[in-house]
Amino acid sequence: MLNVQALTKKFGGFTAVSSISFDLAEGEILGLIGPNGSGKSTTFNLIAGLYAPTAGSIRFQGREIGGLSATQVCHAGIGRTFQIPRPFRKLSVIENVTLAAYYGQAGRVSEAEARRQAADALDLIGLPHARGEGIDGLGAAALKKLEMARALATQPRLLLADESLGGLDEAEMEQAADMLRMIRRERNITIIWVEHIMGVLMRVVDRVIVLDHGEIISAGLPAEVAADPKVIEVYLGSDAAEVQEHARGRDDGARR
Amino acid sequence: MDRRWLPALAALAVLPWVVPSSYVVHLLVQVLLWSFIYTGWSLMGRFGLVSFGHGAFMGIGAYAVVLLWNFHGLSPWLSIPIGVALAVAVAVLIGYPCFRFGIAGHYFALVTLALTEVVRSVIVALRDTTGGSLGITPNSVLKDGVTWSVQALQFADKRVFFYIALAAWAFGIWVWHRIDKSMMRYAMEAIGSDEQAAASVGVNVTRTKLAITMISAALTALGGALFGQYQQYVNPETVAGIGVSLQIVFAVIAGGMFVRFGPTVGAVFTLLLTEGLRVGIGNKVNALDSTIYGLMLVLFIIYMPTGILGKLAEKLRRARA
């Protein structure tokens, strides 16, 4: 479904992403991890249309999307969330999501249909209350959910989830991870999940790619990657044992 | 518009017949035309697109009509659409590069401010055609006993123009209402709070901003054309300069740019202020009125950023809760 070939992004003399390649199969959940400055956010933003690649290609469902604008990428069927939720402050919860349903499908649905799809997305995510109200009263977890509902309302085939666990407590992290799995199950959406909190991620994803200094240093099943000496050296360090346990403990529900 | 407004509109319609003098009718026409222009500005302003370029759009509308009438004998019925189209074209010329390359906030305000000055300078520079800074009067057909001409849009009786102004004002309110109820408002609110996030859910930021700017410029140019036609006189300072742009922004901030009738309240407020100062102080102290305007603008921005009507609406909402 997604095919990234020799993708490179330079900012002036600095190479943020250096010729990375990977494939993504339909229905897969891919974890994209790495330390700060490893290039994972840049990779994410290249796919999401915030940056144009310096070189290389990004093919989505057979179509080149590298260099398209964020709007065009959304219309092509790729939804995204932001690391720090960025709700539209002057719109109510339902309006935030309705907007995404309406414009996310490039005007292919009526206003009424967009409203219905927005309600569906909020139901699926579990944010049914306070629809008509403003977003000021929402807590961190609810804002993350709103972010996710908004991305889903655009009816994406591929979802880019940016640090869905940031700012959440332990219980909320588990819920957020379950939510991604549930989204894949209910909507058959393929997911790329960028995260720096590794434990929970390892239990949910099918495959992991580890970036460091803009290059892929390891890729494979979570258990393989967690045991990779290179990954332990540059990234996991003393957390290695814990992450490996998570990777082993991933329940089979995670895989299809 | 909602049927509930019909009685209010009817009440407004009898006003020119019950007010004591034609001076009051004149004030009413002024209020309605400026309200229409202010409402047009607010279509953008309420979403954070603060333009100081509306003096330019107003001037283009006003001058197009007078010049086409004087030099080509073109009826305002034909020249008004031309003036409006011209203003919209200029809006695209300025708006597209701004929106495409993300010029926003103060920078957008500056670009539009420059536009206003360019248009004013062009009017002054082309003095052989436009009359320069002395202004120009449309050739009058109101002579030899002729008191009105629909074709020339000239009427000796101010009450006729009152109805034209009333129709324009109601049209402006209707446009506001339609946009307020449309998905375009959602898109503009989203763009106003976060352009990147708006783009990521499929909103075409450039196109949406351009659309609202074109509508806003069109309304303002129409208002300018009608204003020039009503005054039967246009002058670069009264329909096109930075002064006009500032007046628009001031009135809308005073009245309230986030509520439908805010710009109208702003027009009433500024007119009362201007007329009050004119009658009270006259020309005894130079530039006193501008000083008071500036001072009040600062006070409004600090203490009443949502304007008179916005503040009132907030208070009512709180009292009800």
Coordinates of C-alpha atoms in Angstrom, one line a residue:
Chain A
M1 CA 0.0 0.0 0.0
L2 CA 2.9 2.4 0.8
N3 CA 6.2 2.1 -0.8
V4 CA 9.0 4.4 0.3
Q5 CA 12.2 4.4 -1.9
A6 CA 15.5 6.1 -1.1
L7 CA 13.7 8.9 0.7
T8 CA 16.0 11.8 1.5
K9 CA 15.4 15.1 3.2
K10 CA 18.1 17.8 3.6
F11 CA 17.6 21.0 5.5
G12 CA 20.5 23.2 4.1
G13 CA 23.6 21.1 4.8
F14 CA 21.9 18.9 7.4
T15 CA 20.6 15.5 6.3
A16 CA 17.6 14.7 8.4
V17 CA 16.6 11.6 6.5
S18 CA 19.1 9.7 4.4
S19 CA 17.9 7.4 1.7
I20 CA 15.5 5.3 3.7
S21 CA 13.3 2.6 2.1
F22 CA 10.5 0.5 3.4
D23 CA 7.2 -1.1 2.4
L24 CA 3.9 -1.2 4.2
A25 CA 1.3 -3.9 3.6
E26 CA -2.4 -3.2 3.8
G27 CA -3.7 -3.6 7.3
E28 CA -0.3 -3.5 8.9
I29 CA 0.6 -1.5 12.0
L30 CA 4.2 -0.2 11.6
G31 CA 6.1 1.3 14.5
L32 CA 8.5 4.0 13.6
I33 CA 10.9 4.7 16.5
G34 CA 14.2 6.3 17.3
P35 CA 15.8 8.8 19.6
N36 CA 15.2 12.5 19.3
G37 CA 16.6 13.9 16.1
S38 CA 16.7 10.5 14.5
G39 CA 14.5 11.6 11.6
K40 CA 11.3 9.9 12.5
S41 CA 9.3 13.1 12.6
T42 CA 10.8 14.3 9.4
T43 CA 9.9 11.0 7.7
F44 CA 6.4 11.4 9.1
N45 CA 6.1 14.9 7.8
L46 CA 7.4 13.9 4.4
I47 CA 4.6 11.4 4.0
A48 CA 2.1 13.8 5.5
G49 CA 3.0 16.5 2.9
L50 CA 4.4 19.1 5.3
Y51 CA 7.8 18.8 3.6
A52 CA 8.8 17.9 0.0
P53 CA 11.5 15.2 -0.3
T54 CA 14.9 16.3 -1.5
A55 CA 15.2 12.9 -3.3
G56 CA 13.5 9.6 -3.4
S57 CA 9.9 8.6 -3.8
I58 CA 6.8 7.9 -1.7
R59 CA 4.2 5.8 -3.5
F60 CA 0.8 5.4 -2.0
Q61 CA -1.6 2.9 -3.6
G62 CA 0.5 3.1 -6.7
R63 CA 0.5 6.9 -6.9
E64 CA 3.5 9.1 -6.2
I65 CA 2.6 11.4 -3.3
G66 CA 6.1 12.8 -2.5
G67 CA 5.9 16.6 -2.8
L68 CA 2.1 16.9 -2.6
S69 CA 0.7 19.4 -0.2
A70 CA -0.8 18.3 3.1
T71 CA -4.3 18.9 1.7
Q72 CA -3.6 16.8 -1.3
V73 CA -2.1 14.0 0.8
C74 CA -5.3 14.0 2.9
H75 CA -7.5 13.8 -0.2
A76 CA -5.3 10.9 -1.4
G77 CA -6.5 9.0 1.7
I78 CA -3.9 9.6 4.3
G79 CA -5.0 10.9 7.7
R80 CA -2.7 12.2 10.4
T81 CA -2.7 13.2 14.1
F82 CA -0.4 15.7 15.7
Q83 CA 1.9 14.9 18.6
I84 CA 0.5 17.8 20.6
P85 CA -3.3 17.9 19.9
R86 CA -4.1 20.8 17.6
P87 CA -7.9 21.2 17.9
F88 CA -9.7 24.1 16.2
R89 CA -10.4 26.2 19.3
K90 CA -13.4 28.1 18.1
L91 CA -15.3 25.0 16.9
S92 CA -17.2 22.6 19.0
V93 CA -16.2 18.9 19.3
I94 CA -18.6 17.8 16.6
E95 CA -17.8 20.8 14.4
N96 CA -14.1 19.9 14.6
V97 CA -14.8 16.4 13.3
T98 CA -17.5 17.4 10.8
L99 CA -15.1 19.8 9.1
A100 CA -12.6 16.9 8.7
A101 CA -15.3 14.6 7.3
Y102 CA -16.5 17.3 4.8
Y103 CA -13.2 18.7 3.6
G104 CA -11.2 15.5 4.1
Q105 CA -13.1 13.9 1.3
A106 CA -12.7 16.9 -1.0
G107 CA -16.4 17.7 -1.1
R108 CA -17.5 14.2 -2.2
V109 CA -20.0 14.0 0.7
S110 CA -22.9 16.3 1.6
E111 CA -22.9 18.3 4.8
A112 CA -25.5 16.0 6.3
E113 CA -23.4 12.9 5.4
A114 CA -20.3 14.6 6.9
R115 CA -22.2 15.2 10.1
R116 CA -23.2 11.6 10.3
Q117 CA -19.7 10.4 9.6
A118 CA -18.3 12.7 12.3
A119 CA -20.8 11.2 14.8
D120 CA -19.6 7.7 13.8
A121 CA -16.0 8.6 14.3
L122 CA -16.7 10.1 17.7
D123 CA -18.7 7.0 18.7
L124 CA -15.9 4.7 17.5
I125 CA -13.2 6.6 19.4
G126 CA -15.4 6.8 22.5
L127 CA -15.9 10.5 22.8
P128 CA -19.7 10.7 22.6
H129 CA -20.3 13.3 25.2
A130 CA -20.0 17.1 25.0
R131 CA -20.3 17.1 21.2
G132 CA -22.0 20.4 20.9
E133 CA -19.7 22.0 23.4
G134 CA -16.5 23.8 23.0
I135 CA -13.2 22.0 23.4
D136 CA -12.0 24.1 26.3
G137 CA -13.2 21.6 28.9
L138 CA -11.5 18.6 27.4
G139 CA -8.5 17.0 29.2
A140 CA -5.3 15.6 27.6
A141 CA -6.8 12.2 26.9
A142 CA -10.0 13.6 25.4
L143 CA -8.0 15.9 23.2
K144 CA -6.0 13.0 21.9
K145 CA -9.2 11.2 21.1
L146 CA -10.6 14.2 19.3
E147 CA -7.4 14.4 17.3
M148 CA -7.9 10.7 16.3
A149 CA -11.6 11.1 15.6
R150 CA -10.8 14.1 13.3
A151 CA -8.2 12.1 11.4
L152 CA -10.6 9.1 11.0
A153 CA -13.4 11.3 9.8
T154 CA -11.4 12.1 6.7
Q155 CA -11.9 8.4 5.9
P156 CA -8.2 7.5 5.4
R157 CA -6.8 4.3 4.2
L158 CA -3.5 5.0 5.9
L159 CA -3.3 6.7 9.3
L160 CA -0.2 8.4 10.5
A161 CA -0.3 8.5 14.3
D162 CA 2.2 10.9 15.9
E163 CA 3.2 10.0 19.4
S164 CA -0.3 9.0 20.5
L165 CA 1.0 8.2 24.0
G166 CA 2.6 11.5 24.8
G167 CA 1.2 13.3 27.9
L168 CA -0.9 10.3 29.0
D169 CA -0.8 8.3 32.2
E170 CA -0.2 4.5 32.3
A171 CA -3.9 3.6 32.0
E172 CA -4.6 6.1 29.3
M173 CA -1.6 4.8 27.3
E174 CA -3.0 1.3 27.4
Q175 CA -6.3 2.7 26.2
A176 CA -4.6 4.6 23.4
A177 CA -2.8 1.5 22.2
D178 CA -6.0 -0.5 22.3
M179 CA -7.6 2.3 20.3
L180 CA -5.1 2.0 17.5
R181 CA -5.7 -1.8 17.4
M182 CA -9.4 -1.3 17.4
I183 CA -9.2 1.2 14.6
R184 CA -7.3 -1.3 12.4
R185 CA -9.8 -4.0 13.3
E186 CA -13.0 -1.9 12.7
R187 CA -12.0 0.1 9.7
N188 CA -9.2 -2.0 8.2
I189 CA -6.9 1.1 8.3
T190 CA -3.2 0.7 7.9
I191 CA -1.2 2.6 10.5
I192 CA 2.2 4.1 10.9
W193 CA 2.8 4.9 14.5
V194 CA 5.7 7.2 15.4
E195 CA 6.5 6.9 19.1
H196 CA 9.3 7.4 21.6
I197 CA 7.6 5.5 24.4
M198 CA 8.5 2.0 23.4
G199 CA 7.0 -0.5 25.8
V200 CA 3.4 -0.2 24.9
L201 CA 4.2 0.2 21.2
M202 CA 6.0 -3.0 21.1
R203 CA 3.0 -4.9 22.1
V204 CA 0.7 -3.5 19.4
V205 CA 2.7 -3.1 16.2
D206 CA 3.4 -5.8 13.7
R207 CA 6.7 -4.5 12.6
V208 CA 9.2 -1.9 13.9
I209 CA 11.6 0.4 12.1
V210 CA 14.3 2.0 14.1
L211 CA 15.9 5.2 12.8
D212 CA 19.1 6.9 14.0
H213 CA 20.7 9.9 12.4
G214 CA 18.3 9.7 9.5
E215 CA 19.1 6.0 8.7
I216 CA 17.3 2.8 9.3
I217 CA 19.5 0.9 11.8
S218 CA 17.1 -2.0 12.4
A219 CA 13.8 -3.3 11.1
G220 CA 11.7 -6.4 11.7
L221 CA 9.4 -8.0 14.2
P222 CA 9.2 -6.3 17.6
A223 CA 11.1 -9.1 19.5
E224 CA 13.9 -9.1 16.9
V225 CA 14.3 -5.4 17.0
A226 CA 14.2 -5.2 20.8
A227 CA 17.0 -7.7 20.9
D228 CA 19.2 -6.1 18.2
P229 CA 22.5 -5.0 19.8
K230 CA 22.6 -1.9 17.6
V231 CA 19.2 -0.7 18.9
I232 CA 20.1 -1.4 22.5
E233 CA 23.3 0.6 22.1
V234 CA 21.9 3.7 20.5
Y235 CA 18.5 3.8 21.9
L236 CA 17.2 1.3 24.4
G237 CA 20.2 1.3 26.8
S238 CA 19.1 0.3 30.3
D239 CA 15.5 0.0 29.3
A240 CA 16.3 -2.9 26.9
A241 CA 15.1 -5.6 29.3
E242 CA 11.8 -4.0 29.9
V243 CA 11.1 -3.3 26.2
Q244 CA 12.1 -6.9 25.3
E245 CA 9.6 -8.1 27.8
H246 CA 6.9 -6.0 26.2
A247 CA 7.8 -7.3 22.8
R248 CA 7.6 -10.9 23.9
G249 CA 4.4 -10.3 25.8
R250 CA 2.5 -8.8 22.8
D251 CA -0.7 -10.7 22.7
D252 CA -1.7 -12.4 19.5
G253 CA -4.7 -10.1 19.1
A254 CA -2.2 -7.6 17.8
R255 CA -1.5 -9.6 14.6
R256 CA -4.1 -10.5 12.2
Chain B
M1 CA -32.9 35.5 5.8
D2 CA -35.1 34.4 8.6
R3 CA -38.8 35.4 8.3
R4 CA -38.6 36.8 11.8
W5 CA -36.6 39.7 10.5
L6 CA -39.4 40.9 8.1
P7 CA -41.2 43.0 10.8
A8 CA -37.9 44.7 11.7
L9 CA -37.1 45.3 8.1
A10 CA -40.6 46.8 7.6
A11 CA -40.1 49.1 10.6
L12 CA -36.8 50.3 9.1
A13 CA -38.5 50.9 5.8
V14 CA -41.0 53.4 7.2
L15 CA -38.2 55.3 9.0
P16 CA -37.5 58.0 6.3
W17 CA -41.2 59.0 6.5
V18 CA -41.3 59.5 10.2
V19 CA -37.9 61.1 10.9
P20 CA -38.0 64.9 11.3
S21 CA -35.6 66.0 8.6
S22 CA -33.8 65.1 5.5
Y23 CA -30.6 65.5 7.6
V24 CA -31.6 62.4 9.6
V25 CA -32.4 60.5 6.4
H26 CA -28.9 61.4 5.3
L27 CA -27.5 60.0 8.5
L28 CA -29.5 56.9 8.1
V29 CA -28.2 56.3 4.5
Q30 CA -24.7 56.9 5.8
V31 CA -25.1 54.4 8.6
L32 CA -26.6 51.7 6.2
L33 CA -23.9 52.1 3.5
W34 CA -21.1 52.1 6.0
S35 CA -22.7 49.1 7.9
F36 CA -22.7 47.3 4.6
I37 CA -19.0 48.0 4.0
Y38 CA -18.1 47.2 7.6
T39 CA -20.0 43.9 7.3
G40 CA -18.1 43.1 4.2
W41 CA -14.8 43.7 5.9
S42 CA -15.8 41.6 8.9
L43 CA -16.4 38.5 6.7
M44 CA -12.6 38.4 6.6
G45 CA -11.7 40.2 9.8
R46 CA -13.7 37.8 12.1
F47 CA -11.4 35.0 11.0
G48 CA -8.2 36.9 11.7
L49 CA -7.6 38.2 8.2
V50 CA -7.1 41.8 9.2
S51 CA -7.1 43.9 6.0
F52 CA -6.2 47.5 5.8
G53 CA -6.8 47.2 2.0
H54 CA -10.5 47.7 2.0
G55 CA -10.1 51.4 1.4
A56 CA -8.7 50.3 -2.0
F57 CA -11.6 48.1 -2.8
M58 CA -14.0 50.8 -1.8
G59 CA -12.2 53.3 -4.0
I60 CA -12.0 51.0 -7.0
G61 CA -15.8 50.5 -6.8
A62 CA -16.6 54.2 -6.3
Y63 CA -14.2 55.6 -9.0
A64 CA -15.0 52.9 -11.6
V65 CA -18.7 53.9 -11.6
V66 CA -18.1 57.7 -11.7
L67 CA -15.4 57.5 -14.3
L68 CA -17.2 55.1 -16.6
W69 CA -20.3 57.4 -16.3
N70 CA -18.4 60.6 -17.0
F71 CA -16.2 59.4 -19.8
H72 CA -18.2 56.6 -21.5
G73 CA -21.7 57.3 -20.4
L74 CA -22.0 53.8 -18.9
S75 CA -25.0 53.4 -16.6
P76 CA -24.1 52.5 -13.0
W77 CA -26.1 49.3 -13.6
L78 CA -23.4 48.2 -15.9
S79 CA -20.4 49.9 -14.3
I80 CA -21.1 48.6 -10.8
P81 CA -20.5 45.0 -11.8
I82 CA -17.4 46.1 -13.6
G83 CA -16.1 48.0 -10.6
V84 CA -16.9 45.0 -8.4
A85 CA -15.1 42.6 -10.8
L86 CA -12.1 45.0 -10.9
A87 CA -11.9 45.0 -7.0
V88 CA -12.2 41.2 -6.9
A89 CA -9.4 40.9 -9.5
V90 CA -7.2 43.2 -7.4
A91 CA -8.1 41.2 -4.3
V92 CA -6.9 38.0 -6.1
L93 CA -3.7 39.7 -7.3
I94 CA -2.9 40.7 -3.7
G95 CA -4.5 37.8 -1.9
Y96 CA -3.2 34.8 -3.9
P97 CA 0.6 35.4 -3.3
C98 CA -0.1 36.3 0.3
F99 CA -2.1 33.1 1.0
R100 CA 0.0 30.9 -1.2
F101 CA 3.2 31.9 0.6
G102 CA 1.8 32.1 4.0
I103 CA 1.9 35.9 4.6
A104 CA -0.3 36.3 7.5
G105 CA -0.9 38.5 10.6
H106 CA 1.0 41.7 10.7
Y107 CA 2.6 41.1 7.4
F108 CA -0.7 40.6 5.7
A109 CA -2.0 43.8 7.3
L110 CA 1.1 45.6 6.0
V111 CA 0.7 44.3 2.4
T112 CA -2.9 45.4 2.4
L113 CA -2.0 48.8 3.9
A114 CA 0.3 49.3 1.0
L115 CA -2.4 48.3 -1.5
T116 CA -4.6 51.1 -0.1
E117 CA -1.9 53.6 -0.5
V118 CA -1.1 52.4 -4.1
V119 CA -4.7 52.9 -5.1
R120 CA -4.9 56.3 -3.5
S121 CA -1.7 57.4 -5.2
V122 CA -2.9 56.2 -8.6
I123 CA -6.1 58.1 -8.2
V124 CA -4.2 61.3 -7.3
A125 CA -1.6 60.8 -10.0
L126 CA -4.2 60.4 -12.8
R127 CA -5.5 63.8 -12.0
D128 CA -6.5 64.6 -15.5
T129 CA -9.0 61.8 -15.4
T130 CA -9.8 61.4 -11.8
G131 CA -9.7 65.0 -10.6
G132 CA -6.7 64.1 -8.4
S133 CA -7.0 65.0 -4.7
L134 CA -9.9 67.4 -5.4
G135 CA -12.1 64.5 -6.3
I136 CA -14.7 64.2 -9.0
T137 CA -18.4 64.6 -9.4
P138 CA -20.5 62.4 -11.7
N139 CA -22.2 64.4 -14.5
S140 CA -25.6 65.1 -13.1
V141 CA -28.8 64.4 -15.0
L142 CA -30.8 66.2 -12.2
K143 CA -31.5 69.5 -14.0
D144 CA -34.2 71.2 -16.0
G145 CA -36.9 69.7 -13.7
V146 CA -35.6 66.2 -13.8
T147 CA -35.6 64.9 -10.2
W148 CA -34.7 61.3 -10.7
S149 CA -33.1 58.9 -13.1
V150 CA -33.0 55.1 -12.6
Q151 CA -30.6 54.7 -15.4
A152 CA -28.1 57.2 -13.9
L153 CA -28.9 56.0 -10.4
Q154 CA -29.4 59.6 -9.4
F155 CA -32.2 60.8 -7.2
A156 CA -32.9 64.2 -5.8
D157 CA -35.0 62.7 -3.0
K158 CA -32.6 61.1 -0.4
R159 CA -35.4 58.7 0.6
V160 CA -35.0 56.7 -2.7
F161 CA -31.3 56.1 -1.9
F162 CA -32.4 55.1 1.6
Y163 CA -34.1 52.1 0.2
I164 CA -31.1 51.2 -2.0
A165 CA -28.9 51.4 1.1
L166 CA -31.3 49.4 3.1
A167 CA -31.4 46.7 0.5
A168 CA -27.6 46.7 0.3
W169 CA -27.3 46.4 4.1
A170 CA -29.9 43.6 4.3
F171 CA -27.9 41.8 1.5
G172 CA -24.7 42.2 3.6
I173 CA -26.4 40.7 6.7
W174 CA -27.7 37.9 4.5
V175 CA -24.3 37.1 3.1
W176 CA -22.8 37.1 6.6
H177 CA -25.6 34.8 7.8
R178 CA -25.1 32.4 4.9
I179 CA -21.4 32.1 5.5
D180 CA -22.0 31.7 9.2
K181 CA -24.2 28.7 8.6
S182 CA -21.9 27.2 5.9
M183 CA -19.0 24.7 6.1
M184 CA -16.9 27.7 4.9
R185 CA -17.1 29.1 8.4
Y186 CA -15.8 25.9 9.9
A187 CA -13.0 26.0 7.4
M188 CA -12.1 29.6 8.1
E189 CA -12.3 29.1 11.9
A190 CA -10.0 26.1 11.5
I191 CA -7.6 28.1 9.3
G192 CA -7.7 31.0 11.8
S193 CA -6.7 28.7 14.7
D194 CA -4.2 26.4 12.9
E195 CA -3.4 26.4 9.2
Q196 CA -1.3 23.3 9.2
A197 CA -3.9 21.3 11.1
A198 CA -6.6 22.6 8.8
A199 CA -4.6 21.5 5.7
S200 CA -4.1 18.1 7.3
V201 CA -7.8 17.5 7.4
G202 CA -8.2 18.4 3.7
V203 CA -9.0 22.1 3.9
N204 CA -7.5 24.0 0.9
V205 CA -6.1 26.9 2.9
T206 CA -5.2 29.2 0.0
R207 CA -8.4 28.6 -1.9
T208 CA -10.6 29.1 1.1
K209 CA -8.9 32.3 2.2
L210 CA -9.0 33.6 -1.3
A211 CA -12.7 32.9 -1.6
I212 CA -13.6 34.8 1.5
T213 CA -11.3 37.7 0.5
M214 CA -13.0 37.9 -2.9
I215 CA -16.5 38.0 -1.3
S216 CA -15.3 40.6 1.1
A217 CA -13.8 42.8 -1.6
A218 CA -16.8 42.5 -3.8
L219 CA -19.2 43.7 -1.0
T220 CA -16.8 46.5 -0.1
A221 CA -16.5 47.6 -3.8
L222 CA -20.3 47.5 -4.2
G223 CA -20.6 49.6 -1.0
G224 CA -18.0 52.1 -2.4
A225 CA -19.9 52.4 -5.7
L226 CA -23.2 53.0 -3.9
F227 CA -21.5 55.5 -1.5
G228 CA -20.0 57.5 -4.4
Q229 CA -23.3 57.4 -6.2
Y230 CA -25.2 58.6 -3.1
Q231 CA -22.8 61.4 -2.4
Q232 CA -22.5 62.3 -6.0
Y233 CA -18.9 63.0 -5.3
V234 CA -15.8 60.9 -4.8
N235 CA -12.5 62.0 -3.3
P236 CA -9.4 59.9 -2.8
E237 CA -9.4 60.7 0.9
T238 CA -13.1 59.9 1.6
V239 CA -13.4 56.7 -0.4
A240 CA -9.9 55.3 -0.9
G241 CA -7.2 56.3 1.5
I242 CA -5.6 54.8 4.5
G243 CA -8.0 56.9 6.5
V244 CA -10.9 55.0 5.1
S245 CA -9.2 51.6 5.8
L246 CA -8.5 52.7 9.4
Q247 CA -12.1 53.9 9.8
I248 CA -13.4 50.6 8.7
V249 CA -11.2 48.7 11.1
F250 CA -11.9 51.1 14.0
A251 CA -15.7 50.9 13.5
V252 CA -15.8 47.2 13.3
I253 CA -13.6 46.7 16.4
A254 CA -15.9 49.2 18.2
G255 CA -19.1 47.5 17.1
G256 CA -17.9 43.9 17.4
M257 CA -16.6 41.8 14.5
F258 CA -17.7 38.4 15.7
V259 CA -21.4 39.1 15.8
R260 CA -23.7 39.6 12.8
F261 CA -24.9 43.1 13.8
G262 CA -21.6 44.2 15.3
P263 CA -20.4 46.1 12.2
T264 CA -23.8 47.9 12.1
V265 CA -23.5 48.9 15.7
G266 CA -20.0 50.1 14.8
A267 CA -21.4 52.3 12.0
V268 CA -24.0 53.9 14.3
F269 CA -21.3 54.4 17.0
T270 CA -18.8 56.0 14.7
L271 CA -21.4 58.2 13.0
L272 CA -22.6 59.5 16.3
L273 CA -19.1 60.1 17.4
T274 CA -18.1 61.9 14.2
E275 CA -21.3 64.0 14.1
G276 CA -21.0 64.7 17.8
L277 CA -17.4 65.9 17.4
R278 CA -18.3 67.9 14.4
V279 CA -21.2 69.7 16.1
G280 CA -19.5 70.0 19.5
I281 CA -16.0 71.0 18.5
G282 CA -16.2 71.9 14.9
N283 CA -13.0 72.8 13.2
K284 CA -11.6 74.7 16.2
V285 CA -8.9 72.2 17.1
N286 CA -7.0 70.6 14.3
A287 CA -6.9 66.8 14.2
L288 CA -8.7 66.4 17.5
D289 CA -11.2 64.0 16.0
S290 CA -8.4 61.7 14.7
T291 CA -6.7 61.8 18.1
I292 CA -9.9 60.8 19.8
Y293 CA -10.5 58.0 17.3
G294 CA -7.0 56.7 18.0
L295 CA -7.4 56.9 21.7
M296 CA -10.7 55.1 21.6
L297 CA -9.3 52.4 19.3
V298 CA -6.6 51.6 21.9
L299 CA -9.2 51.6 24.7
F300 CA -11.5 49.2 22.8
I301 CA -8.7 46.8 22.0
I302 CA -7.6 46.7 25.6
Y303 CA -11.0 46.7 27.4
M304 CA -13.6 45.6 24.9
P305 CA -11.9 43.5 22.2
T306 CA -15.2 41.9 21.2
G307 CA -16.7 45.3 20.7
I308 CA -19.9 46.9 22.0
L309 CA -22.3 44.3 20.7
G310 CA -20.0 41.4 21.4
K311 CA -19.7 42.5 25.0
L312 CA -23.4 43.0 25.3
A313 CA -24.0 39.5 23.9
E314 CA -21.6 38.0 26.4
K315 CA -23.3 39.8 29.3
L316 CA -26.7 38.6 28.1
R317 CA -25.5 35.1 27.8
R318 CA -24.0 35.2 31.3
A319 CA -27.2 36.7 32.8
R320 CA -29.2 33.9 31.2
A321 CA -26.9 31.1 32.4

